[in-house]
């Protein structure tokens, strides 16, 4: 399931009249009866719809897992748990560190609540620490794989070897502009290594944390994300202003969703 809400901000990309958030994906991994949800959405309204969608599956939600600590992937846990009070919320210790920072009063107010005023659960639930790296679902293993820096620090993906699935979180993007605002030359290299790790798992399907609704969850997005980061890196080194970097990347990737994310990336590395 995925969705794309409006962002309240005066910081618009050149020529744009509004900004939307990138479409976010949330993945339900189902057994015969039980299921695990990977990542949630931002606003209460989006997460109510997500809870309904999970309910319609008829599965018993036993756990919610967050791939990384960005608020747009875990602020919905409280809303989901109103419907599924027995679902545990788990994440690796490192992810929880970033999560706490995102939910802190300062970041929550200045970044999240200013963009989505009054629309987000004001008391985000913080995950309990996943002991080890495995979430068990009816005897099958869902394995948390540490990826280091991708679109933020201390990120992971969730690998389900029995079905060849990787839920990539924000390590991979699918036809959406990649968020590189937190990156440097070094961490962009770290991100490339993270993509190498995903590729080494030889997945049949890779679900991106941000994807164009309806697009195929093809492993091909791993190389596409890698290429996007390399192009960004090269053009960032060859340009001076955010506008130049933005325009040259947009010329290369005119069709990806959410140029606003590209604008944040350009501003982030050129500020
Ligand atoms: Zn993220």
Short mmCIF file of C-alpha atoms and ligand atoms in Angstrom, two decimals:
data_model
loop_
_atom_site.label_atom_id
_atom_site.label_comp_id
_atom_site.label_asym_id
_atom_site.label_seq_id
_atom_site.Cartn_x
_atom_site.Cartn_y
_atom_site.Cartn_z
CA UNK A 1 0.00 0.00 0.00
CA UNK A 2 1.31 3.53 -0.67
CA UNK A 3 0.17 7.15 -0.55
CA UNK A 4 1.37 10.78 -1.13
CA UNK A 5 0.20 13.60 1.22
CA UNK A 6 0.52 17.37 0.78
CA UNK A 7 3.40 19.13 2.62
CA UNK A 8 3.00 22.59 4.22
CA UNK A 9 6.18 24.50 3.31
CA UNK A 10 7.37 27.70 1.65
CA UNK A 11 10.42 25.89 0.30
CA UNK A 12 9.24 24.99 -3.19
CA UNK A 13 11.43 23.71 -6.02
CA UNK A 14 11.93 26.20 -8.89
CA UNK A 15 8.67 26.50 -10.82
CA UNK A 16 6.57 24.38 -8.42
CA UNK A 17 3.33 25.56 -6.80
CA UNK A 18 2.97 22.82 -4.17
CA UNK A 19 4.91 20.03 -2.53
CA UNK A 20 3.86 16.51 -1.76
CA UNK A 21 5.59 13.87 0.28
CA UNK A 22 7.01 10.92 -1.61
CA UNK A 23 4.60 8.00 -1.80
CA UNK A 24 5.49 5.68 1.09
CA UNK A 25 5.17 1.93 1.01
CA UNK A 26 4.13 -0.36 3.82
CA UNK A 27 4.49 -4.11 3.34
CA UNK A 28 2.38 -6.86 4.89
CA UNK A 29 4.19 -10.20 5.05
CA UNK A 30 1.59 -12.89 5.61
CA UNK A 31 1.61 -16.45 6.90
CA UNK A 32 -1.49 -18.65 6.99
CA UNK A 33 -2.98 -16.73 9.92
CA UNK A 34 -0.42 -14.28 11.21
CA UNK A 35 1.27 -11.34 9.54
CA UNK A 36 4.05 -8.81 10.07
CA UNK A 37 3.77 -5.21 8.85
CA UNK A 38 6.96 -3.50 7.70
CA UNK A 39 6.92 0.32 8.06
CA UNK A 40 3.87 2.58 8.40
CA UNK A 41 2.86 6.02 7.06
CA UNK A 42 2.98 9.60 8.43
CA UNK A 43 -0.45 11.07 9.13
CA UNK A 44 -3.14 9.63 11.38
CA UNK A 45 -5.56 9.58 8.45
CA UNK A 46 -3.15 7.65 6.22
CA UNK A 47 -2.49 5.20 9.02
CA UNK A 48 -6.20 4.64 9.65
CA UNK A 49 -6.50 3.60 6.02
CA UNK A 50 -3.47 1.39 6.43
CA UNK A 51 -5.04 -0.27 9.50
CA UNK A 52 -8.21 -0.91 7.48
CA UNK A 53 -6.17 -2.42 4.67
CA UNK A 54 -4.43 -4.76 7.13
CA UNK A 55 -7.78 -5.65 8.71
CA UNK A 56 -9.20 -6.55 5.28
CA UNK A 57 -6.39 -9.07 4.82
CA UNK A 58 -8.06 -11.08 7.60
CA UNK A 59 -4.63 -11.78 9.13
CA UNK A 60 -3.69 -11.54 12.75
CA UNK A 61 -1.05 -8.80 12.97
CA UNK A 62 1.61 -10.06 15.38
CA UNK A 63 4.36 -7.51 14.78
CA UNK A 64 5.23 -4.17 13.21
CA UNK A 65 8.81 -3.63 12.16
CA UNK A 66 10.59 -0.41 11.13
CA UNK A 67 13.42 -0.60 8.60
CA UNK A 68 14.93 2.73 9.74
CA UNK A 69 14.33 5.61 12.11
CA UNK A 70 12.77 8.24 9.81
CA UNK A 71 9.42 9.35 11.21
CA UNK A 72 7.55 8.87 7.94
CA UNK A 73 8.04 5.10 8.38
CA UNK A 74 6.99 4.67 12.04
CA UNK A 75 4.71 7.51 13.17
CA UNK A 76 1.70 5.31 12.37
CA UNK A 77 2.39 2.57 14.88
CA UNK A 78 0.07 3.99 17.58
CA UNK A 79 -2.83 4.22 15.09
CA UNK A 80 -2.24 0.69 13.79
CA UNK A 81 -2.13 -0.64 17.36
CA UNK A 82 -5.52 0.84 18.16
CA UNK A 83 -6.84 -1.91 15.85
CA UNK A 84 -4.18 -4.49 16.65
CA UNK A 85 -3.27 -3.94 20.32
CA UNK A 86 -1.34 -7.21 20.52
CA UNK A 87 1.09 -6.38 17.72
CA UNK A 88 4.62 -5.87 19.04
CA UNK A 89 6.63 -3.01 17.57
CA UNK A 90 10.25 -4.07 17.09
CA UNK A 91 13.36 -2.59 15.50
CA UNK A 92 17.12 -3.05 15.86
CA UNK A 93 18.82 -1.00 18.59
CA UNK A 94 20.57 1.32 16.10
CA UNK A 95 17.30 2.12 14.36
CA UNK A 96 15.77 3.04 17.73
CA UNK A 97 18.54 5.62 18.28
CA UNK A 98 17.49 7.48 15.11
CA UNK A 99 13.81 6.99 15.96
CA UNK A 100 14.26 8.70 19.35
CA UNK A 101 15.91 11.68 17.66
CA UNK A 102 13.04 11.96 15.14
CA UNK A 103 10.42 11.78 17.91
CA UNK A 104 12.24 14.30 20.16
CA UNK A 105 10.25 17.49 20.79
CA UNK A 106 12.69 19.64 18.79
CA UNK A 107 12.75 17.55 15.59
CA UNK A 108 9.10 16.56 15.83
CA UNK A 109 7.98 20.21 16.03
CA UNK A 110 10.44 21.87 13.65
CA UNK A 111 10.48 19.22 10.97
CA UNK A 112 7.38 17.01 11.14
CA UNK A 113 4.58 18.98 12.76
CA UNK A 114 5.44 22.11 10.74
CA UNK A 115 5.01 20.14 7.50
CA UNK A 116 1.91 18.19 8.59
CA UNK A 117 0.37 20.45 11.26
CA UNK A 118 -1.87 18.55 13.67
CA UNK A 119 -1.97 15.56 11.33
CA UNK A 120 0.58 13.29 13.02
CA UNK A 121 0.22 11.25 16.23
CA UNK A 122 1.79 13.67 18.75
CA UNK A 123 3.09 10.81 20.91
CA UNK A 124 4.90 8.50 18.50
CA UNK A 125 5.48 4.99 19.79
CA UNK A 126 9.16 4.00 20.00
CA UNK A 127 10.01 0.40 19.12
CA UNK A 128 11.25 -2.18 21.58
CA UNK A 129 14.62 -3.62 20.72
CA UNK A 130 14.63 -6.64 18.45
CA UNK A 131 16.69 -9.28 20.18
CA UNK A 132 18.98 -10.84 17.58
CA UNK A 133 18.21 -10.27 13.92
CA UNK A 134 15.23 -12.54 13.27
CA UNK A 135 11.47 -12.03 13.48
CA UNK A 136 9.76 -15.40 13.26
CA UNK A 137 6.52 -15.76 11.33
CA UNK A 138 4.91 -19.20 11.51
CA UNK A 139 8.31 -20.92 11.44
CA UNK A 140 9.76 -18.77 8.61
CA UNK A 141 12.51 -16.27 9.27
CA UNK A 142 12.36 -12.56 8.49
CA UNK A 143 15.94 -11.39 8.84
CA UNK A 144 16.96 -7.83 9.65
CA UNK A 145 20.08 -6.91 7.65
CA UNK A 146 22.18 -3.95 8.74
CA UNK A 147 22.94 -1.52 5.89
CA UNK A 148 24.59 1.51 7.53
CA UNK A 149 23.88 4.92 6.00
CA UNK A 150 21.38 5.02 3.14
CA UNK A 151 18.88 7.91 3.21
CA UNK A 152 19.74 8.35 6.91
CA UNK A 153 22.07 6.71 9.43
CA UNK A 154 21.80 3.16 10.80
CA UNK A 155 19.32 1.74 8.30
CA UNK A 156 18.34 -1.86 7.60
CA UNK A 157 16.36 -3.98 5.19
CA UNK A 158 14.24 -7.02 5.99
CA UNK A 159 15.11 -10.18 4.08
CA UNK A 160 12.71 -13.10 3.76
CA UNK A 161 14.87 -15.90 2.28
CA UNK A 162 12.00 -18.39 1.90
CA UNK A 163 10.27 -16.17 -0.70
CA UNK A 164 13.28 -14.22 -2.03
CA UNK A 165 11.89 -10.94 -0.75
CA UNK A 166 13.80 -7.87 0.39
CA UNK A 167 11.81 -5.05 1.97
CA UNK A 168 14.45 -2.41 1.36
CA UNK A 169 13.13 0.52 3.35
CA UNK A 170 14.76 3.68 1.98
CA UNK A 171 17.90 1.91 0.77
CA UNK A 172 16.12 1.55 -2.59
CA UNK A 173 13.77 3.94 -4.37
CA UNK A 174 11.40 2.88 -7.12
CA UNK A 175 10.74 5.60 -9.71
CA UNK A 176 10.72 8.34 -7.03
CA UNK A 177 13.46 10.99 -6.59
CA UNK A 178 16.00 9.76 -4.04
CA UNK A 179 16.34 11.71 -0.77
CA UNK A 180 20.03 12.62 -0.48
CA UNK A 181 19.70 15.66 1.79
CA UNK A 182 21.51 13.88 4.65
CA UNK A 183 24.32 12.60 2.42
CA UNK A 184 27.97 13.47 1.88
CA UNK A 185 30.50 12.06 -0.60
CA UNK A 186 31.43 9.41 2.03
CA UNK A 187 27.91 8.41 2.97
CA UNK A 188 26.88 8.23 -0.69
CA UNK A 189 29.61 5.60 -1.05
CA UNK A 190 28.23 3.85 2.03
CA UNK A 191 24.82 3.82 0.37
CA UNK A 192 26.31 2.20 -2.77
CA UNK A 193 27.79 -0.52 -0.51
CA UNK A 194 24.36 -1.03 1.08
CA UNK A 195 22.93 -1.65 -2.38
CA UNK A 196 25.71 -4.19 -3.01
CA UNK A 197 24.60 -6.00 0.17
CA UNK A 198 20.99 -6.15 -1.04
CA UNK A 199 22.13 -7.46 -4.42
CA UNK A 200 24.23 -10.17 -2.73
CA UNK A 201 21.00 -11.55 -1.20
CA UNK A 202 19.86 -12.31 -4.78
CA UNK A 203 16.25 -11.25 -4.17
CA UNK A 204 13.39 -11.98 -6.62
CA UNK A 205 11.47 -8.93 -5.35
CA UNK A 206 12.65 -5.68 -3.76
CA UNK A 207 10.09 -3.35 -2.20
CA UNK A 208 11.32 0.25 -2.00
CA UNK A 209 10.37 2.47 0.95
CA UNK A 210 9.25 5.07 -1.59
CA UNK A 211 7.77 3.77 -4.83
CA UNK A 212 5.49 4.88 -7.61
CA UNK A 213 2.11 3.32 -6.77
CA UNK A 214 1.56 0.21 -8.86
CA UNK A 215 5.12 -0.11 -10.14
CA UNK A 216 6.72 -3.52 -10.13
CA UNK A 217 8.90 -4.51 -7.13
CA UNK A 218 11.70 -5.59 -9.42
CA UNK A 219 15.28 -6.20 -8.19
CA UNK A 220 16.26 -3.87 -11.06
CA UNK A 221 15.52 -0.91 -8.74
CA UNK A 222 18.73 -1.71 -6.85
CA UNK A 223 20.87 -0.82 -9.87
CA UNK A 224 18.59 2.10 -10.74
CA UNK A 225 19.07 3.57 -7.24
CA UNK A 226 22.83 3.02 -7.49
CA UNK A 227 22.92 4.82 -10.84
CA UNK A 228 20.86 7.73 -9.50
CA UNK A 229 23.26 8.17 -6.55
CA UNK A 230 26.31 8.04 -8.86
CA UNK A 231 24.73 10.64 -11.17
CA UNK A 232 23.90 12.87 -8.20
CA UNK A 233 27.44 12.50 -6.86
CA UNK A 234 28.99 13.38 -10.21
CA UNK A 235 26.71 16.37 -10.86
CA UNK A 236 27.04 17.62 -7.26
CA UNK A 237 30.82 17.76 -7.77
CA UNK A 238 30.43 19.65 -11.05
CA UNK A 239 27.92 22.33 -9.92
CA UNK A 240 27.93 25.24 -7.48
CA UNK A 241 24.32 26.05 -6.64
CA UNK A 242 21.31 24.00 -5.55
CA UNK A 243 19.42 25.26 -8.63
CA UNK A 244 22.09 24.00 -11.02
CA UNK A 245 22.26 20.59 -9.35
CA UNK A 246 18.46 20.35 -9.28
CA UNK A 247 18.03 21.32 -12.94
CA UNK A 248 20.71 18.98 -14.22
CA UNK A 249 19.39 15.99 -12.24
CA UNK A 250 15.84 16.78 -13.33
CA UNK A 251 16.97 16.83 -16.97
CA UNK A 252 18.42 13.34 -16.43
CA UNK A 253 15.39 12.05 -14.47
CA UNK A 254 12.38 13.99 -15.78
CA UNK A 255 9.80 11.32 -14.99
CA UNK A 256 10.51 10.25 -11.42
CA UNK A 257 7.86 11.17 -8.87
CA UNK A 258 8.37 13.98 -6.37
CA UNK A 259 10.97 16.48 -7.64
CA UNK A 260 10.50 18.08 -4.18
CA UNK A 261 12.71 15.31 -2.76
CA UNK A 262 15.38 16.19 -5.36
CA UNK A 263 15.10 19.83 -4.32
CA UNK A 264 15.69 18.85 -0.66
CA UNK A 265 18.71 16.80 -1.74
CA UNK A 266 20.15 19.68 -3.76
CA UNK A 267 19.57 22.18 -0.93
CA UNK A 268 20.97 19.71 1.59
CA UNK A 269 24.31 19.27 -0.14
CA UNK A 270 24.69 22.87 -1.40
CA UNK A 271 23.74 24.74 1.80
ZN1 LIG B 1 13.88 7.49 5.13
#
